[in-house]
Short mmCIF file of C-alpha atoms and ligand atoms in Angstrom, two decimals:
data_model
loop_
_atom_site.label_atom_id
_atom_site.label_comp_id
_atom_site.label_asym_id
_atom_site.label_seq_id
_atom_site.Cartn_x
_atom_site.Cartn_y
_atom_site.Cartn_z
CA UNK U 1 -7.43 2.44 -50.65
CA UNK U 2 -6.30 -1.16 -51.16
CA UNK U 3 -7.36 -3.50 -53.49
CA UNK U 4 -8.65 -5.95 -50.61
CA UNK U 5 -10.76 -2.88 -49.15
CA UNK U 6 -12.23 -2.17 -51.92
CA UNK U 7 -13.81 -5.60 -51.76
CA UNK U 8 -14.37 -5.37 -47.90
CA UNK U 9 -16.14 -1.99 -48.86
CA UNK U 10 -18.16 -3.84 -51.00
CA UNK U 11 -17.25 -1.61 -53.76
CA UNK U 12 -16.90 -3.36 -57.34
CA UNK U 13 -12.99 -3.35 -57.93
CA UNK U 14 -13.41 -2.76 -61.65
CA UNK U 15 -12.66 0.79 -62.08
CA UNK U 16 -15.31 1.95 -62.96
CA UNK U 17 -15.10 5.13 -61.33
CA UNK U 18 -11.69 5.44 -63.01
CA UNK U 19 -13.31 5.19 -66.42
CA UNK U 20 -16.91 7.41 -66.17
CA UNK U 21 -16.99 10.48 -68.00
CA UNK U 22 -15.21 8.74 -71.39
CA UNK U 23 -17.04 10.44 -73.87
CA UNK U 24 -15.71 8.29 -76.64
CA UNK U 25 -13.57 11.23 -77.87
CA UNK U 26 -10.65 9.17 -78.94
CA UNK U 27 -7.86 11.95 -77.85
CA UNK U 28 -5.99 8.25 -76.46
CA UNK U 29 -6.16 6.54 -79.41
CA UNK U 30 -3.39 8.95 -80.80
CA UNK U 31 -0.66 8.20 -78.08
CA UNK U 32 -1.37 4.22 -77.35
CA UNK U 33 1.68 2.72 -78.18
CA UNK U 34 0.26 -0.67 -78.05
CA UNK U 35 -2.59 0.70 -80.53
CA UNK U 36 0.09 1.79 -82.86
CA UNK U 37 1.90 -1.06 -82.80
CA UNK U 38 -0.87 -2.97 -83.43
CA UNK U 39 -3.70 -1.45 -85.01
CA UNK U 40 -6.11 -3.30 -82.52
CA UNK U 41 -8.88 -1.24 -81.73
CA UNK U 42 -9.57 -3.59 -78.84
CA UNK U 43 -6.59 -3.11 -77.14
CA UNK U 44 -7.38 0.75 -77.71
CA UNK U 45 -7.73 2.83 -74.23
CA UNK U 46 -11.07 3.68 -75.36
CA UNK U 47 -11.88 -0.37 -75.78
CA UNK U 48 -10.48 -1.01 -72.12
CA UNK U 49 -12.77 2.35 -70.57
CA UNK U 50 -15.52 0.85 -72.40
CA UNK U 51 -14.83 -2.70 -70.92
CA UNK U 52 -14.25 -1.09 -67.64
CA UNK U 53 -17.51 0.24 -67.47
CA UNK U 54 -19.56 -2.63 -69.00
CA UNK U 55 -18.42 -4.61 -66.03
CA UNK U 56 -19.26 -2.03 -63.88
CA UNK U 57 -22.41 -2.60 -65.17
CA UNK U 58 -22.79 -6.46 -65.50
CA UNK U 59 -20.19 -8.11 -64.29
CA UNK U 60 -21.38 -11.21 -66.22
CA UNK U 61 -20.78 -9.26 -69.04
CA UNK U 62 -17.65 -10.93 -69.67
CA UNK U 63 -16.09 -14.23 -68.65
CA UNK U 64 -13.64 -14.42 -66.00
CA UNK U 65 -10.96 -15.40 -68.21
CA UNK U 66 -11.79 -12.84 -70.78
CA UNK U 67 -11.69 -10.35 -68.38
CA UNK U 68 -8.41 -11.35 -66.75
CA UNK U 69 -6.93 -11.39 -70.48
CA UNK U 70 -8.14 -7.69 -71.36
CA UNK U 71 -6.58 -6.72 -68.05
CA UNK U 72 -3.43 -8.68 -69.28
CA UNK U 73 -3.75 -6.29 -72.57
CA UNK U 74 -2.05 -2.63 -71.66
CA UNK U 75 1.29 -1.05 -70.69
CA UNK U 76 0.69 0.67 -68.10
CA UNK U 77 2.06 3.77 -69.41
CA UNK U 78 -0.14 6.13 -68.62
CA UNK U 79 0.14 8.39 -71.77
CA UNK U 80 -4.05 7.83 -72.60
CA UNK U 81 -4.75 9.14 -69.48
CA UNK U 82 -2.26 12.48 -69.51
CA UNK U 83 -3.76 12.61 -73.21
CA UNK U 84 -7.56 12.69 -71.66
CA UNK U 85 -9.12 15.63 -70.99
CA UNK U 86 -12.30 14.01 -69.16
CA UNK U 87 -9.87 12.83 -66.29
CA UNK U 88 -10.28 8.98 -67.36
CA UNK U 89 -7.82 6.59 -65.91
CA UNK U 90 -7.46 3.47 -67.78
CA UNK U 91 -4.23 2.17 -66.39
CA UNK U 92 -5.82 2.59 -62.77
CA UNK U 93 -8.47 0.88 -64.12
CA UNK U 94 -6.70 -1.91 -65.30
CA UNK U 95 -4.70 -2.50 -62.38
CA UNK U 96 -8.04 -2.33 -60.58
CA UNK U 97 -8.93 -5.12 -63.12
CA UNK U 98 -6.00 -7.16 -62.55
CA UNK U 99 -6.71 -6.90 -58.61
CA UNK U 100 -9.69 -8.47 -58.95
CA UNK U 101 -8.67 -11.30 -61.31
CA UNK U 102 -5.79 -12.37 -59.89
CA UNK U 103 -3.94 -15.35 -61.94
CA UNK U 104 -0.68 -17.49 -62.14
CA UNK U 105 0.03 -14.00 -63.80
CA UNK U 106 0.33 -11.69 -61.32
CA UNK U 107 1.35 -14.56 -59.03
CA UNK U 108 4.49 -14.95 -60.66
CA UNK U 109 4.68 -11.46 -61.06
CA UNK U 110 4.73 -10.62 -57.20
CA UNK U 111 7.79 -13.69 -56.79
CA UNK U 112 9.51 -11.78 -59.65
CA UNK U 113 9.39 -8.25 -58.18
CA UNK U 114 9.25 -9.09 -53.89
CA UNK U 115 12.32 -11.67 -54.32
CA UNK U 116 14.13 -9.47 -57.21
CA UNK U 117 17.38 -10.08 -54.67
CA UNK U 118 17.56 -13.60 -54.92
CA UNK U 119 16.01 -14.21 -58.57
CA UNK U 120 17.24 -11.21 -60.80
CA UNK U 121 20.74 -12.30 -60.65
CA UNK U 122 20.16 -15.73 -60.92
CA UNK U 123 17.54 -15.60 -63.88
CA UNK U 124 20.55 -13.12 -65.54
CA UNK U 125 23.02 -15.92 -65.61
CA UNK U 126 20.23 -18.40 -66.80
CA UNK U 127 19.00 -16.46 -69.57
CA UNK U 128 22.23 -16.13 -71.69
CA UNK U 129 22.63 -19.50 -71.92
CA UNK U 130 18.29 -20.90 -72.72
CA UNK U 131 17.75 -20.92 -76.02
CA UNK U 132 14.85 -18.30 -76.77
CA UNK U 133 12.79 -21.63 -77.90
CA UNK U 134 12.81 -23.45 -74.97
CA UNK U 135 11.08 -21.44 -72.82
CA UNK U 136 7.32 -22.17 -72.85
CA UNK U 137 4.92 -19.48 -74.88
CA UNK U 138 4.20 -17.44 -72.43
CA UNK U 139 7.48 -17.57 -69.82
CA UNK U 140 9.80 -16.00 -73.06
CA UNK U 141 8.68 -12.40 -72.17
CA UNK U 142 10.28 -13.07 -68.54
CA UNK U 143 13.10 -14.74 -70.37
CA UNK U 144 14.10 -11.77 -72.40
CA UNK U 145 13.52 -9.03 -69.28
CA UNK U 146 16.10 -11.67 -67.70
CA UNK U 147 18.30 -11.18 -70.60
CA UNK U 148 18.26 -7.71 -70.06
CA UNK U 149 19.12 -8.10 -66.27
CA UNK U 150 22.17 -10.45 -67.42
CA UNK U 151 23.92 -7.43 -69.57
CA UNK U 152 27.40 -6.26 -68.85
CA UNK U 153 27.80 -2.65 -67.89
CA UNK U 154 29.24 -0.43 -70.80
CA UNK U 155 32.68 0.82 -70.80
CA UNK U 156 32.07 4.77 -69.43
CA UNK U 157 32.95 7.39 -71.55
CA UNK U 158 32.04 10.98 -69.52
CA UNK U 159 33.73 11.75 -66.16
CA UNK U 160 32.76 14.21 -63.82
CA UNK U 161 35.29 17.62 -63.84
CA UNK U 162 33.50 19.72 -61.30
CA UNK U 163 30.70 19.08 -58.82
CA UNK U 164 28.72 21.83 -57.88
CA UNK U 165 28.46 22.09 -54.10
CA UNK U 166 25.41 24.12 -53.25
CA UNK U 167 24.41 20.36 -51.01
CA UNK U 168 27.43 20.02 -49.22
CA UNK U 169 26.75 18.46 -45.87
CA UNK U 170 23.00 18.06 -46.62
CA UNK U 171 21.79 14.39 -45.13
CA UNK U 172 20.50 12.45 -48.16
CA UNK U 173 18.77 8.76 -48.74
CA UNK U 174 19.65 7.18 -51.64
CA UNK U 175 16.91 5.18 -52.70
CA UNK U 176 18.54 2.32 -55.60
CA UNK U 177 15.49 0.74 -56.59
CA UNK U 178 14.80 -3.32 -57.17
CA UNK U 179 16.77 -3.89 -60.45
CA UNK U 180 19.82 -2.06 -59.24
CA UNK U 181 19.48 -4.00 -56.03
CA UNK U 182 18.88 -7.21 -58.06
CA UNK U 183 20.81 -7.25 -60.78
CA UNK U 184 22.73 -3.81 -61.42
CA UNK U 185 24.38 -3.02 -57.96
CA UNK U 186 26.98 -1.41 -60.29
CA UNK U 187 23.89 1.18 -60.42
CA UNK U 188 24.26 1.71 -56.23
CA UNK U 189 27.61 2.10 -56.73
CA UNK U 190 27.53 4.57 -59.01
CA UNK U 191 24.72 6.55 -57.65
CA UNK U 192 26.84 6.78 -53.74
CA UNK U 193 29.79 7.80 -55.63
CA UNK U 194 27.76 10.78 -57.40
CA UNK U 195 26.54 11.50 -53.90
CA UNK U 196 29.80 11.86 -52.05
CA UNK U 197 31.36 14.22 -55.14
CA UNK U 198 28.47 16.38 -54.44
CA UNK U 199 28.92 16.22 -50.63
CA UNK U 200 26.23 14.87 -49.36
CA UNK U 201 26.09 13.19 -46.56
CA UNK U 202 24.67 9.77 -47.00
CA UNK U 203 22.66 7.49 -44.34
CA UNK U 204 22.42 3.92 -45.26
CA UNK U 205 19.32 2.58 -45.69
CA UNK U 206 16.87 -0.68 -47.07
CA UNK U 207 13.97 0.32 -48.78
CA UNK U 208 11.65 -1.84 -50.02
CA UNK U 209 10.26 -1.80 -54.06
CA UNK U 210 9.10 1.44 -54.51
CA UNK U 211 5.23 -0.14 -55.48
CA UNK U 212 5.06 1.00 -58.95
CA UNK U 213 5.02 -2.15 -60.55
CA UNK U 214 3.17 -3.78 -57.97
CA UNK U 215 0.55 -1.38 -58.71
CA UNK U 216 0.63 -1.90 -62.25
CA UNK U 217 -0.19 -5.91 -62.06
CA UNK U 218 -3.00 -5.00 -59.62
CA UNK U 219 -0.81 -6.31 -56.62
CA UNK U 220 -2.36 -3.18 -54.52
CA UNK U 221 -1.85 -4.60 -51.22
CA UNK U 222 1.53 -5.59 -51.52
CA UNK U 223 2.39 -1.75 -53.17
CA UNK U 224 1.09 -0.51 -50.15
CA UNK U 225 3.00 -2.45 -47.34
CA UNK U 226 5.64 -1.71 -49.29
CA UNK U 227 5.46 1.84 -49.74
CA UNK U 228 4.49 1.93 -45.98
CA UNK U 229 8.30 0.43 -45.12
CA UNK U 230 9.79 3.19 -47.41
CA UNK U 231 7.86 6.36 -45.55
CA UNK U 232 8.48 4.58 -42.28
CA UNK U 233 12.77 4.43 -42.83
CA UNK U 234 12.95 8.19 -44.52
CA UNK U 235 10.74 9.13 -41.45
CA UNK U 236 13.06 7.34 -38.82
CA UNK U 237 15.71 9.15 -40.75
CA UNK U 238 14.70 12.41 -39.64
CA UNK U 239 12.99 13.00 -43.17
CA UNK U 240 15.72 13.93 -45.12
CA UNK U 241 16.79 14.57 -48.93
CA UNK U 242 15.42 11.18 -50.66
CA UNK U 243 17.55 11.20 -53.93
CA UNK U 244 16.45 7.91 -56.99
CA UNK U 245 17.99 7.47 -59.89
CA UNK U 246 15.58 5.10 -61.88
CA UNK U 247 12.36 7.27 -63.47
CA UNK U 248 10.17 4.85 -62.77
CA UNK U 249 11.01 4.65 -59.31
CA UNK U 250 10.82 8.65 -58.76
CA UNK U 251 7.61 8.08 -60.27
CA UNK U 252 5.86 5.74 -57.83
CA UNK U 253 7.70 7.00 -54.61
CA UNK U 254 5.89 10.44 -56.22
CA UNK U 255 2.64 8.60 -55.98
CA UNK U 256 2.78 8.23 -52.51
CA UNK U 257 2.20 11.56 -51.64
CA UNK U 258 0.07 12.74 -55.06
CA UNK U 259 -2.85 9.81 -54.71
CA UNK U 260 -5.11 11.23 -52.03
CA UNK U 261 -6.19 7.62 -50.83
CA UNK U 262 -1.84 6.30 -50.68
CA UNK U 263 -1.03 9.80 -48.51
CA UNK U 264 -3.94 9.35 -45.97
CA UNK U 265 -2.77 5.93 -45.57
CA UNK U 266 0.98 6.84 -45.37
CA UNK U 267 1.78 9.62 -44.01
CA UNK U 268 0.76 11.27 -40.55
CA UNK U 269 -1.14 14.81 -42.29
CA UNK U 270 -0.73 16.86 -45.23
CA UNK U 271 2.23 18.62 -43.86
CA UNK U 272 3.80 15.53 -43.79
CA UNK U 273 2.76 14.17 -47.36
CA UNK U 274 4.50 18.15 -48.58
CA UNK U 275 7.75 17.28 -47.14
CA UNK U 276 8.08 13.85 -48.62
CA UNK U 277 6.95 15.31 -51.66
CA UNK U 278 9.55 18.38 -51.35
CA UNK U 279 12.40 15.61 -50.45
CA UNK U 280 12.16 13.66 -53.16
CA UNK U 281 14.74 14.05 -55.95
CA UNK U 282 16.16 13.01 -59.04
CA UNK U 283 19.61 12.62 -58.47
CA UNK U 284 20.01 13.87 -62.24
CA UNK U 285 18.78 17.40 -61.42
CA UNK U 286 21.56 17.51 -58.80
CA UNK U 287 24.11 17.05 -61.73
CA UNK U 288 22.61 20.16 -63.74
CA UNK U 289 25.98 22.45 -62.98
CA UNK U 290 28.14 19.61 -63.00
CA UNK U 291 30.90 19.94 -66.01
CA UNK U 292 31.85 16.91 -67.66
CA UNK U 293 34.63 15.53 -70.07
CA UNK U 294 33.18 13.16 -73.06
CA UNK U 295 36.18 10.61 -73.58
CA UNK U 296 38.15 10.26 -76.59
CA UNK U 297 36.30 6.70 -77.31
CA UNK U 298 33.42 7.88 -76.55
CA UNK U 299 30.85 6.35 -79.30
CA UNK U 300 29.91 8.34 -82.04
CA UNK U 301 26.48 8.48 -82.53
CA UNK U 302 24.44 8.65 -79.08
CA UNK U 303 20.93 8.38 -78.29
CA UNK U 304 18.76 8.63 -75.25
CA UNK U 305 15.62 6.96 -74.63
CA UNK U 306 12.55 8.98 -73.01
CA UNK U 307 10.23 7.37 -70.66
CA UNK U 308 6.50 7.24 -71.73
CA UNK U 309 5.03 7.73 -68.23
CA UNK U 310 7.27 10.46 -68.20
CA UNK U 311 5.02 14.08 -68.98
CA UNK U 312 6.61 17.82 -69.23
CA UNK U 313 10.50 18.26 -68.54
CA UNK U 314 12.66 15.38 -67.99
CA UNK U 315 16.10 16.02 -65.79
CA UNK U 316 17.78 12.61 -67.38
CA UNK U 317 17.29 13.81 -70.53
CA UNK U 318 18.76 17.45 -69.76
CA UNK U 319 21.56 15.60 -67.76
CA UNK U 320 22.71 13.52 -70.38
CA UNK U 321 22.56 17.02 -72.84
CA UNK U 322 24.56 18.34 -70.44
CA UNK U 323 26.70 15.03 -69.80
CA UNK U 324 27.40 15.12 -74.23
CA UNK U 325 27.62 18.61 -74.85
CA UNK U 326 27.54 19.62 -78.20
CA UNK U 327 27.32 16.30 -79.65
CA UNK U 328 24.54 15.12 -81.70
CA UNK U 329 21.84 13.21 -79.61
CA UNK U 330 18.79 11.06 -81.51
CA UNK U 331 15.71 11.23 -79.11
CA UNK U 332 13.41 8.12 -78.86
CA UNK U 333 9.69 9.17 -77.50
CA UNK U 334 7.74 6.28 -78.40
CA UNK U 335 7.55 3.59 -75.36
CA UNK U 336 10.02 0.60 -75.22
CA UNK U 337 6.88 -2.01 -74.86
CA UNK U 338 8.32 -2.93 -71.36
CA UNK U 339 4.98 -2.89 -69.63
CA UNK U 340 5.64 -5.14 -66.79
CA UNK U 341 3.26 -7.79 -66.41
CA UNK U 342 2.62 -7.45 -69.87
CA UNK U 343 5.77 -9.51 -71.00
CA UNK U 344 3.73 -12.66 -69.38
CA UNK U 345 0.40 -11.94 -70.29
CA UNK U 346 1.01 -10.91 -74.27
CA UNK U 347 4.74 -10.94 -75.24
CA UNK U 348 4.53 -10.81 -78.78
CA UNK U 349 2.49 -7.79 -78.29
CA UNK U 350 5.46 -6.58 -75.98
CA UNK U 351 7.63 -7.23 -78.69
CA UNK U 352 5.79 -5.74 -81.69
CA UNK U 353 5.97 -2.29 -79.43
CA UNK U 354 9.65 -2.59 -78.80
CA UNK U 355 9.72 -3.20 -82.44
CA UNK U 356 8.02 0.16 -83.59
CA UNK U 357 10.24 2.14 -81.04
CA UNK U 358 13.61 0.99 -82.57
CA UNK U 359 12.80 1.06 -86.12
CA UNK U 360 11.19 5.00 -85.43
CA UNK U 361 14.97 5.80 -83.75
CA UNK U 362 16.75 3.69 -86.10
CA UNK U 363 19.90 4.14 -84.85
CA UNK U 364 23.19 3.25 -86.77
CA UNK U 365 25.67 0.83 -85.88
CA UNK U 366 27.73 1.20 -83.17
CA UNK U 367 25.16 4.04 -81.52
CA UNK U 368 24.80 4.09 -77.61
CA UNK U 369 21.26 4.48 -76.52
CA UNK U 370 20.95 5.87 -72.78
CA UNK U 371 17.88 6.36 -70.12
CA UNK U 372 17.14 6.64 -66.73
CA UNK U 373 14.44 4.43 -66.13
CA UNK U 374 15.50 0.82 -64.96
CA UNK U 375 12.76 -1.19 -66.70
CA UNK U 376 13.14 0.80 -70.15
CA UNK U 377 17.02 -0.52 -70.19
CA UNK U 378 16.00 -3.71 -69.46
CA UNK U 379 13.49 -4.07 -72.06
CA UNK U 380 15.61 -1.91 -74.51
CA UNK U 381 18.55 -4.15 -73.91
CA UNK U 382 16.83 -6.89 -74.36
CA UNK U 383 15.52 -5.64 -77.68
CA UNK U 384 18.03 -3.89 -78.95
CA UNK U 385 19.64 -4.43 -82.65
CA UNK U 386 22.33 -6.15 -83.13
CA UNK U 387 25.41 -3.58 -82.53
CA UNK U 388 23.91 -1.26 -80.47
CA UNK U 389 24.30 -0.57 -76.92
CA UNK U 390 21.98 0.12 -74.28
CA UNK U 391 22.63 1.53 -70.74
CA UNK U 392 21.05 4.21 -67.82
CA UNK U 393 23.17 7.18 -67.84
CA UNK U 394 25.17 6.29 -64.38
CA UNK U 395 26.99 3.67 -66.11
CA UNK U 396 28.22 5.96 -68.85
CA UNK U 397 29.55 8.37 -66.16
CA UNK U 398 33.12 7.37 -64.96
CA UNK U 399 33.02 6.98 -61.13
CA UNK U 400 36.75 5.77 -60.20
CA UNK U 401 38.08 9.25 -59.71
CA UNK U 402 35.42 10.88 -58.33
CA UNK U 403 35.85 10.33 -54.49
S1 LIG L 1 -10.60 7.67 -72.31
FE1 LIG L 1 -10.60 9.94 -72.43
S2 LIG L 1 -9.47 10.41 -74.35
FE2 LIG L 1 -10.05 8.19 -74.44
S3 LIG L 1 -12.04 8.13 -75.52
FE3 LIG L 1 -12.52 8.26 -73.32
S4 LIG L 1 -12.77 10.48 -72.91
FE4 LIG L 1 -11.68 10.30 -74.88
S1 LIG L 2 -1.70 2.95 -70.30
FE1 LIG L 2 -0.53 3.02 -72.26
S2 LIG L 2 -0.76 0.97 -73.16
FE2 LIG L 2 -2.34 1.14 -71.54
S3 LIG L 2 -4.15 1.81 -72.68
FE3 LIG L 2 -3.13 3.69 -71.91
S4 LIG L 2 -1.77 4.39 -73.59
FE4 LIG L 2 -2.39 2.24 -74.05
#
């Protein structure tokens, strides 16, 4: 259900029925990143159910501009609700929130993520050469994501020696995502090149934003058309293999079929909503018998960097085991502080996260930090000490050879 029929239901969008059942426990408060970086109860997941439900209650409870700034106030990560045993779901909530107190916020949110074409590269260019004080308050959180959309790929230093072919000939989708479309198209590049080594056999296709962080500044309505344009092209495809390479991105095309009230809207019946589900791949898991070569220059110390809204095994992270071999490789858990629209709303917070995460990895000079979400490597490169690189696994992968 959409944000606007929510309101034509006449149902409060608050969230409120996100939130009952919190029993005050506080399980969350143990995994909020932004609580940790913090140490502000109020920003707590606990503080936000509680808000949720006061609303629910009296909606006069709060201003309109206090409430729009709470909403403002999380990451979206999702690691207080996989940590809550009551079923509570504060990021739903708050992106319920932030649906029903739209600002310039989420406004320039939407132009940021719907014309990520046509701005990404452009703001990339711009940001290396504005001065981190010039840009007003609020607008530096944008300016540093578009510093991290301006980075130069990293020299590669694995390369493929044997594909394994159990997909040969298999039709496949490959679904890029809106930074590599924006700003990394290295990324697509990459990602087809993967593809043909391991035979598939790719149909050209473009998909729209996969929602997710449309969904997470409360822009429901737009999540949905544009998840509707992404079922409608792998349906018109003859519903094949839908392989992603960003986390994130695997994540909310995921949704589509796991959130009761997205599948009845999407998809034709269940059977349907099982075989999008049963499509839809990391293209990482198709590398797990793949046999690599780690390059004489490769750097020495290596890290990878785990998405937070990421829960039980994670096929990046076994790739890029697998991609290393037996070298040494630092794991970073705690989340980047990318958060989306939370780089508007409360940078500094977004930077005092980002903060805890690299001094708990602490990684030495010259390290190379990998992941395979998109919006982690922006925010991590964007972050990142002085000397250390930052990069999703494709671009570490040598691709010249592989066709
Ligand atoms: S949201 Fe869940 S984990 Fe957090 S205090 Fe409420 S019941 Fe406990
Ligand atoms: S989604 Fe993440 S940042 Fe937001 S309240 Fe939950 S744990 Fe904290």
């Amino acid at each position: 259900m959409s944000g606007s029929e929510l309101e034509r239901t006449g149902q409060k969008p608050t969230g409120q029925d996100l939130t009952e059942g919190c029993v005050l426990c506080g399980k969350c408060l143990e995994v909020c990143p932004l609580l940790a970086a913090t140490g502000r109860e109020e920003l707590s997941p606990r503080a936000k159910a509680n808000l949720v439900q006061l609303l629910g209650r009296d909606p006069n409870a709060l201003s309109e501009q206090d409430a729009a700034t709470l909403a403002g106030f999380c990451l979206g990560c999702g690691r207080c609700k996989d940590a809550c045993s009551q079923g509570v779901d504060v990021p739903g909530a708050v992106s319920r929130l932030r649906n029903a107190h739209p600002g310039w916020k989420a406004w320039v949110w939407k132009q940021w993520m719907e014309r990520s074409k046509a701005l990404w590269p452009k703001a990339g260019k711009a940001a290396r050469v504005i001065p981190e004080g010039l840009a007003p308050g609020r607008l530096s959180g944008l300016l540093k994501l578009a510093r991290g959309l301006g980075r130069e790929p990293i020299a590669p230093c694995v390369r493929v020696e044997s594909f394994p072919d159990s997909l040969r000939g298999t039709e496949a989708l490959l679904f890029s995502g809106c930074t590599a479309s924006g700003a990394a198209p290295h990324w697509t590049t990459a990602g087809e090149a993967i593809c043909d080594g391991l035979g598939l056999v790719r149909i050209n296709a473009a998909f729209s934003c996969c929602g997710s962080g449309l969904a997470t500044a409360g822009l429901l309505d737009e999540r949905l058309e544009a998840a509707r344009r992404n079922v409608e092209i792998w349906r018109s495809a003859g519903r094949p293999l839908l392989v992603a390479f960003c986390a994130s991105c695997t994540l909310g095309l995921a949704g589509y079929a796991e959130t009761p009230a997205l599948a009845g809207e999407l998809f034709q019946d269940q059977a349907e909503a099982g075989q999008w589900a049963g499509s839809l791949t990391p293209l990482s898991s198709l590398l797990n018998s793949a046999r690599f070569v780690v390059s004489q220059g490769a750097p020495q110390g290596t890290g990878y960097h785990r998405p937070c809204h990421l829960q039980g095994p994670d096929p990046d992270e076994t790739l890029v085991r697998g991609m290393l071999g037996d070298r040494e490789l630092a794991i970073s858990k705690d989340c980047c502080g990318f958060g989306g629209i939370l780089q508007l709303g409360a940078p500094t917070l977004s930077a005092q996260v980002a903060s805890r995460c690299w001094k708990k990895l602490a990684p030495a000079p010259g390290t190379l930090v990998l992941t395979g979400c998109s919006a982690c490597v922006l925010q991590l490169s964007a972050t990142a000490p002085e000397g250390i690189q930052t990069a999703h696994w494709l671009e570490a992968i040598a691709t010249n050879d592989r066709r």
